Short mmCIF file of C-alpha atoms and ligand atoms in Angstrom, two decimals:
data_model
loop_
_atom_site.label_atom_id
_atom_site.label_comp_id
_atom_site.label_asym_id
_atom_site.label_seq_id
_atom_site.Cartn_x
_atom_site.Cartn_y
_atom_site.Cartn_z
CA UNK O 129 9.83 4.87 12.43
CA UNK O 130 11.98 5.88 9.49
CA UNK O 131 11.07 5.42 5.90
CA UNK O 132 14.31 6.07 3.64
CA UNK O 133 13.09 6.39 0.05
CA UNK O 134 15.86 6.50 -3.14
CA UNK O 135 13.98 7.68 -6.08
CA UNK O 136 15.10 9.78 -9.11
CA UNK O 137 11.83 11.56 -8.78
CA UNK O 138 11.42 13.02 -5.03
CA UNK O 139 8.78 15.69 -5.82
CA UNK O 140 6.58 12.97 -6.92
CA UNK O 141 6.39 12.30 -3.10
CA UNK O 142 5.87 15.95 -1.96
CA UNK O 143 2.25 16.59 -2.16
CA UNK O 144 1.44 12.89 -1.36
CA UNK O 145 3.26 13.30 2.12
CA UNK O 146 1.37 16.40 2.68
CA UNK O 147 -2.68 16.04 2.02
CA UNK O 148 -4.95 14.03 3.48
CA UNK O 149 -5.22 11.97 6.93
CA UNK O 150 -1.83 10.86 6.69
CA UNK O 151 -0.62 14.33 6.42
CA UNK O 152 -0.25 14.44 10.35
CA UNK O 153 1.27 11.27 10.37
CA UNK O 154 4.35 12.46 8.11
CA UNK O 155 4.97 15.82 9.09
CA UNK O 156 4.72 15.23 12.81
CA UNK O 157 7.73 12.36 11.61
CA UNK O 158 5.16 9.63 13.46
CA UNK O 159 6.25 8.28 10.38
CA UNK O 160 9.34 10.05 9.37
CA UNK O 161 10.36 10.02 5.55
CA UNK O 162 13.46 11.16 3.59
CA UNK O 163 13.98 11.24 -0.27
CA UNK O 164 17.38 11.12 -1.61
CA UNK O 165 18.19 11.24 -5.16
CA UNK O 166 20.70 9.00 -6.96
CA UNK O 167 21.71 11.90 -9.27
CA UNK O 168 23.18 13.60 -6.49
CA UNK O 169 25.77 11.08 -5.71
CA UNK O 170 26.47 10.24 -9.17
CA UNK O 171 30.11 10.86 -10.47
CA UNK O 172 31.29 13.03 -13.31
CA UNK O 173 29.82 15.66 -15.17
CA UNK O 174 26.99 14.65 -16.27
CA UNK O 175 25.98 12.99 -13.18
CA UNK O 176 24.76 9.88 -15.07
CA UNK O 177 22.78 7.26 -13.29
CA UNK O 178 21.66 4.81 -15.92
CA UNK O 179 23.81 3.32 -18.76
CA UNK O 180 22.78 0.70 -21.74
CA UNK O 181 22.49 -2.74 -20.72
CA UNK O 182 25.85 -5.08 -21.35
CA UNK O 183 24.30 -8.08 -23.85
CA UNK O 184 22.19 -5.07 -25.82
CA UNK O 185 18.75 -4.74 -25.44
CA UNK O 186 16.38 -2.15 -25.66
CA UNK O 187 15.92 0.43 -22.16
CA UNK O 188 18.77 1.55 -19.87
CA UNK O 189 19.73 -0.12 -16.43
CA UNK O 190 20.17 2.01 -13.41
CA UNK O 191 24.05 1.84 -12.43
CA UNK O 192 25.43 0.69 -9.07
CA UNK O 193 27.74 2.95 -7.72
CA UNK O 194 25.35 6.23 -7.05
CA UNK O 195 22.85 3.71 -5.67
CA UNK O 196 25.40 2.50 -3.40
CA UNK O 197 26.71 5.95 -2.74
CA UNK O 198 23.41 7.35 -1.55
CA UNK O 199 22.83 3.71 0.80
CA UNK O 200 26.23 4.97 2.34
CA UNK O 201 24.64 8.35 2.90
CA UNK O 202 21.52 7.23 4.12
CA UNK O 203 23.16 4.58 6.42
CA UNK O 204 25.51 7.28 8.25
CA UNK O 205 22.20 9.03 8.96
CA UNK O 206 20.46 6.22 10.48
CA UNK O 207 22.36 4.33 13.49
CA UNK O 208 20.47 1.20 12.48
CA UNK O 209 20.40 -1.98 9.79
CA UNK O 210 17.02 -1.13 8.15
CA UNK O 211 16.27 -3.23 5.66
CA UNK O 212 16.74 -2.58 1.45
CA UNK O 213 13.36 -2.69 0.25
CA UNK O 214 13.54 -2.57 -4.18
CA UNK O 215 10.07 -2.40 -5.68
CA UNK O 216 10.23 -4.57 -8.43
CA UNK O 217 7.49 -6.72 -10.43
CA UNK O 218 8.96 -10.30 -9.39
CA UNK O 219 8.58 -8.99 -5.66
CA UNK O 220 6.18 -10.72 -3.44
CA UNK O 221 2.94 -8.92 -3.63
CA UNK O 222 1.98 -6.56 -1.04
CA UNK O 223 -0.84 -7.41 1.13
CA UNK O 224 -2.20 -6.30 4.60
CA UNK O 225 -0.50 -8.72 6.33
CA UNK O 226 2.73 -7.56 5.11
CA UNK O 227 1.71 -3.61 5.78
CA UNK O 228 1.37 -4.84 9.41
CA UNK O 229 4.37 -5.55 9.80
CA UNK O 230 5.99 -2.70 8.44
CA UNK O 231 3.66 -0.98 10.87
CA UNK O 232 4.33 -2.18 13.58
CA UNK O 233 9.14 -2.24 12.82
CA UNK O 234 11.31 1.08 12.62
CA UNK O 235 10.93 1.20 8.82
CA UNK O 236 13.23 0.48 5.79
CA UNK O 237 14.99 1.58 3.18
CA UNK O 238 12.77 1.62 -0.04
CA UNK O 239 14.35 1.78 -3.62
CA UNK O 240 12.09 2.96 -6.45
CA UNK O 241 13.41 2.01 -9.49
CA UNK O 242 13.10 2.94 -13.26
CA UNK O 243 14.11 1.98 -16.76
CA UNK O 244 14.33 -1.56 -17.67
CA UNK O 245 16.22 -2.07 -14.03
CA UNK O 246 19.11 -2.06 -11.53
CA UNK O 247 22.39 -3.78 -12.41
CA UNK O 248 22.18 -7.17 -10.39
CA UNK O 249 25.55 -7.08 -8.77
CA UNK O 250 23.92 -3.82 -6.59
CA UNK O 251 20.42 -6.01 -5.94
CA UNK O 252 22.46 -9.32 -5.09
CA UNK O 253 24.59 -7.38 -2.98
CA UNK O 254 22.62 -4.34 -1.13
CA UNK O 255 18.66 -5.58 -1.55
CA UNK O 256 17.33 -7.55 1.24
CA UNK O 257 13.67 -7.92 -0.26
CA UNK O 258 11.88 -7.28 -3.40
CA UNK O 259 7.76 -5.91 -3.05
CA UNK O 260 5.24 -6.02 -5.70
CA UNK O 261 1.97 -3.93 -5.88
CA UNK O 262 0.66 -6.95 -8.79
CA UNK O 263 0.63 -8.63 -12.08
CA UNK O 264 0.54 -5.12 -14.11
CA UNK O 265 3.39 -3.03 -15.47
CA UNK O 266 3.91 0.48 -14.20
CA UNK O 267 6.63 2.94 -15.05
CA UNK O 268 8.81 2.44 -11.96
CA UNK O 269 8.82 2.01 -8.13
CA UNK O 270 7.55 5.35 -6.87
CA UNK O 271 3.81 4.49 -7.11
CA UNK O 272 4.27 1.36 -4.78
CA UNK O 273 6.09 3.07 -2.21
CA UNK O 274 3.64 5.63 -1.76
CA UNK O 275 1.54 2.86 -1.92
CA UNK O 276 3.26 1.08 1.30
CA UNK O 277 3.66 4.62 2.81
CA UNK O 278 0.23 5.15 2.59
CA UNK O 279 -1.09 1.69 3.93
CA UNK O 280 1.76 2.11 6.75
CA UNK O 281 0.53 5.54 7.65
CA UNK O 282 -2.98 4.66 8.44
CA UNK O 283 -2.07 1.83 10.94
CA UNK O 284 -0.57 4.09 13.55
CA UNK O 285 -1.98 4.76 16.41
CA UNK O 286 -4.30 8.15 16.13
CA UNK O 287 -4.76 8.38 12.31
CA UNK O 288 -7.61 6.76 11.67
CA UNK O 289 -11.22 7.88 12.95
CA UNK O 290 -12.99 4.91 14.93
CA UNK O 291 -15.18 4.63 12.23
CA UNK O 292 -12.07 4.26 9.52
CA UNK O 293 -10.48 1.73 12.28
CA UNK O 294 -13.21 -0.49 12.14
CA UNK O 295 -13.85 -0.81 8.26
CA UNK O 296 -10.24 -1.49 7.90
CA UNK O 297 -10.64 -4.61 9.76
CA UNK O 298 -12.56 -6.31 6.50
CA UNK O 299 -9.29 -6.87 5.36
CA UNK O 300 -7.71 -8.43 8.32
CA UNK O 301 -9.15 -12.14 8.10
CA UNK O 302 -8.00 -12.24 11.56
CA UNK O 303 -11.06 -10.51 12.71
CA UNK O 304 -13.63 -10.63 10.35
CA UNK O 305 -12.66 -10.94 6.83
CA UNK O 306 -15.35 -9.66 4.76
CA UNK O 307 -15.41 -6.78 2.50
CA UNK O 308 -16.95 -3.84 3.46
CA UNK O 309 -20.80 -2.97 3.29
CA UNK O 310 -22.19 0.21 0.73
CA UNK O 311 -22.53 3.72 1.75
CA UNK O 312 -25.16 6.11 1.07
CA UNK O 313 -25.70 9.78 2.24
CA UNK O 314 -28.03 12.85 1.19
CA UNK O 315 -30.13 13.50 -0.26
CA UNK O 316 -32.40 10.22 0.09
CA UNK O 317 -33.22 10.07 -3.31
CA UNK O 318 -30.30 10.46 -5.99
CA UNK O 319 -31.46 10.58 -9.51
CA UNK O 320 -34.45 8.42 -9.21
CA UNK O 321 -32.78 6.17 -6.72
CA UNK O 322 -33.82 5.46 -3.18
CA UNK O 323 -31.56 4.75 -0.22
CA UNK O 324 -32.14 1.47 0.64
CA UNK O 325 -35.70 1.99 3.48
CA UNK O 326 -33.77 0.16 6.57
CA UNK O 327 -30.97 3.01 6.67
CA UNK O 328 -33.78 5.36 7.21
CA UNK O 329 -35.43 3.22 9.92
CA UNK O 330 -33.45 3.90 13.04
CA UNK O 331 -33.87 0.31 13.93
CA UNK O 332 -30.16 -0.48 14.35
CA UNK O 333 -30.71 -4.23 14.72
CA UNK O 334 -32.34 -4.38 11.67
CA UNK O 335 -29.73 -2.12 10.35
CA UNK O 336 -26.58 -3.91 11.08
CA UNK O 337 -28.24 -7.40 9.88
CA UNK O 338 -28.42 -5.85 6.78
CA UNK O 339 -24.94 -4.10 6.33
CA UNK O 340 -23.62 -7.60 7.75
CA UNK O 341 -25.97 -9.72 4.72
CA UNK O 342 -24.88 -7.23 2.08
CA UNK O 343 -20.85 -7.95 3.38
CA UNK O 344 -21.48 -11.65 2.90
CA UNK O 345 -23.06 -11.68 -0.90
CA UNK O 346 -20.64 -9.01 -1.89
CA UNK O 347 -17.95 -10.75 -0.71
CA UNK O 348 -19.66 -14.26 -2.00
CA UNK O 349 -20.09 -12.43 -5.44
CA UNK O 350 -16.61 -10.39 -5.82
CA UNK O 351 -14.30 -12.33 -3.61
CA UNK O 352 -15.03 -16.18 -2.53
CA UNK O 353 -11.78 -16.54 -1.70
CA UNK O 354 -12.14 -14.47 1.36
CA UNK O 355 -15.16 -16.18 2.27
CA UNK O 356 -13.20 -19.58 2.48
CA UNK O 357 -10.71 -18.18 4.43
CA UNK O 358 -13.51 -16.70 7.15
CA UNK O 359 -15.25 -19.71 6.65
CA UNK O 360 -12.80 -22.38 7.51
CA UNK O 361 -11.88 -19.30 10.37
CA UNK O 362 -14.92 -19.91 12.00
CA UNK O 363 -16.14 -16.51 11.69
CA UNK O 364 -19.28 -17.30 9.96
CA UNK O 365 -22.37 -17.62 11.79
CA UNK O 366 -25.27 -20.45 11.26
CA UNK O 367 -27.29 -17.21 10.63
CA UNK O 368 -24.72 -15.94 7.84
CA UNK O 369 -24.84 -19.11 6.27
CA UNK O 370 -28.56 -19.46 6.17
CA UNK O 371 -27.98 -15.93 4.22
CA UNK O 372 -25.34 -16.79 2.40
CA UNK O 373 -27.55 -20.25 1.13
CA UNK O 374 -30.52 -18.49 0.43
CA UNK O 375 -28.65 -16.11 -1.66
CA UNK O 376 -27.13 -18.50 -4.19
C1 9D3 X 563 7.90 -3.65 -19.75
C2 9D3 X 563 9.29 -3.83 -19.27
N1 9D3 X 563 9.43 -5.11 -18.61
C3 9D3 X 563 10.14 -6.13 -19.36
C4 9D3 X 563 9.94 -6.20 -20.80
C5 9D3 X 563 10.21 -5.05 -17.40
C6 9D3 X 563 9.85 -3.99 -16.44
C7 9D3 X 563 10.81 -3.10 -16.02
C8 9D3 X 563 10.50 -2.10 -15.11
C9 9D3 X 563 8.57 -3.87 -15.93
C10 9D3 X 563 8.26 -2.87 -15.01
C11 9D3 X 563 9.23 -2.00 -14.63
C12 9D3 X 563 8.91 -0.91 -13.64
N2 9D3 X 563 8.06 -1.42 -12.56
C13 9D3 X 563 8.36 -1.29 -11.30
O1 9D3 X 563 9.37 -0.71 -10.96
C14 9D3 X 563 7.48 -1.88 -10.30
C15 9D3 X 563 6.23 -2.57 -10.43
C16 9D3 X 563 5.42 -2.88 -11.55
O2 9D3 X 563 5.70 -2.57 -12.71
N3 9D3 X 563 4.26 -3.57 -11.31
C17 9D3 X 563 3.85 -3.93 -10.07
N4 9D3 X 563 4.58 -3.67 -9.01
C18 9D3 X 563 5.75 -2.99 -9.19
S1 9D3 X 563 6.81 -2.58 -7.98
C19 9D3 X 563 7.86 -1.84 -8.98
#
């Protein structure tokens, strides 16, 4: 797959495409990903790329025509009809569901922007949807796609360890829906604290009873709205709900 990123800030993207267990994933192109910059098919000079907003107003608005220059760019490149992807705060919010997806396609386009925002006429025009990361202001678009990147990196085939492959499925409601259990390692005693005893038991019926009990009253506790959903999934047990009762 190819991931097409505009963004006036491409080094942002550098060292995140090149640490970590991803890493592979990018530089082998599994996932392949190119940054163009705006400025460098702006007109004129100065090479502007933002302008003050018709109406007044405070901020500057990104301008059309050296978005729509580098789409042309990008577009000769790729001999397919990816989709325009702006990151924008009234997008739909990301989820796993949606990461899946892109996962599993041939990738996208994905337009960072910044300033107040993009003249319209390019977003009515050009954008084909708009993605959220949530209900919190950030400084511009760049975070979320890394953010997608990311979450699309780990779901191909040979990233993730067996171990990583399986915790990942506590968000996929599909299959279990619960969040994840807590981790301990050496030493056994951290500042006066004790791993919990069954950890060190080696009984490994005893121990997944109790990673699967603490995954139901953290998720009870943090997140009940992912217990309803494995609830009315079926994927609760009579035993987790004896657990889950007692635990009120
Ligand atoms: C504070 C300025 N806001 C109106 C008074 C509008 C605004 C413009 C530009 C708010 C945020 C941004 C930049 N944000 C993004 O580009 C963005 C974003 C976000 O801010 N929150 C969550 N998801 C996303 S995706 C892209």
């Amino acid at each position: 797959m190819r991931f097409d990123v505009v963004t006036l800030f491409p080094e942002l993207f550098v060292p995140f495409l090149s640490v970590g267990i991803t890493r592979r994933a990018f530089e082998s192109g599994q996932v392949d990903v190119h940054l163009s910059n705006p400025r460098e098919f702006a007109s004129g000079n100065y090479r502007r790329v933002d302008d003050r907003p018709f109406g007044g107003g405070p901020g500057m608005v990104m301008m059309a025509q050296p978005l729509e220059q580098t789409l042309v760019h990008i577009r000769a490149q790729r001999h397919d009809t990816a989709p325009v992807v702006l990151f924008s705060p009234i997008g739909q919010r990301l989820d796993h569901a949606q990461v899946q997806r892109w996962s599993a396609g041939s990738g996208a386009i994905l337009l960072c922007g910044r300033y107040e925002g993009i003249d319209q006429r390019f977003i009515d025009t050009q954008v084909n949807q708009q993605i959220s990361l949530g209900d919190f202001v950030l400084s511009g678009g760049e975070v979320p796609a890394m953010a997608l990147l990311d979450a699309v990196a780990r779901l191909q085939p040979g990233v993730l360890s067996d171990a990583d492959s399986h915790a990942m499925d506590s968000f996929n409601p599909a299959l279990d829906g619960l969040l994840d259990c807590p981790h301990y390692t050496r030493p056994e005693e951290w500042a006066g604290q004790r791993v919990p005893e069954v950890l060190l038991s080696g009984n490994h019926a005893h121990i997944e009873r109790w990673r699967r009990d603490q995954r139901l009253q953290l998720t009870a506790q943090h997140r009940p709205d992912l217990l309803a959903v494995a609830r009315s999934a079926g994927l609760l047990t009579e035993q987790d709900e004896a657990v889950l009762a007692q635990n009120i």
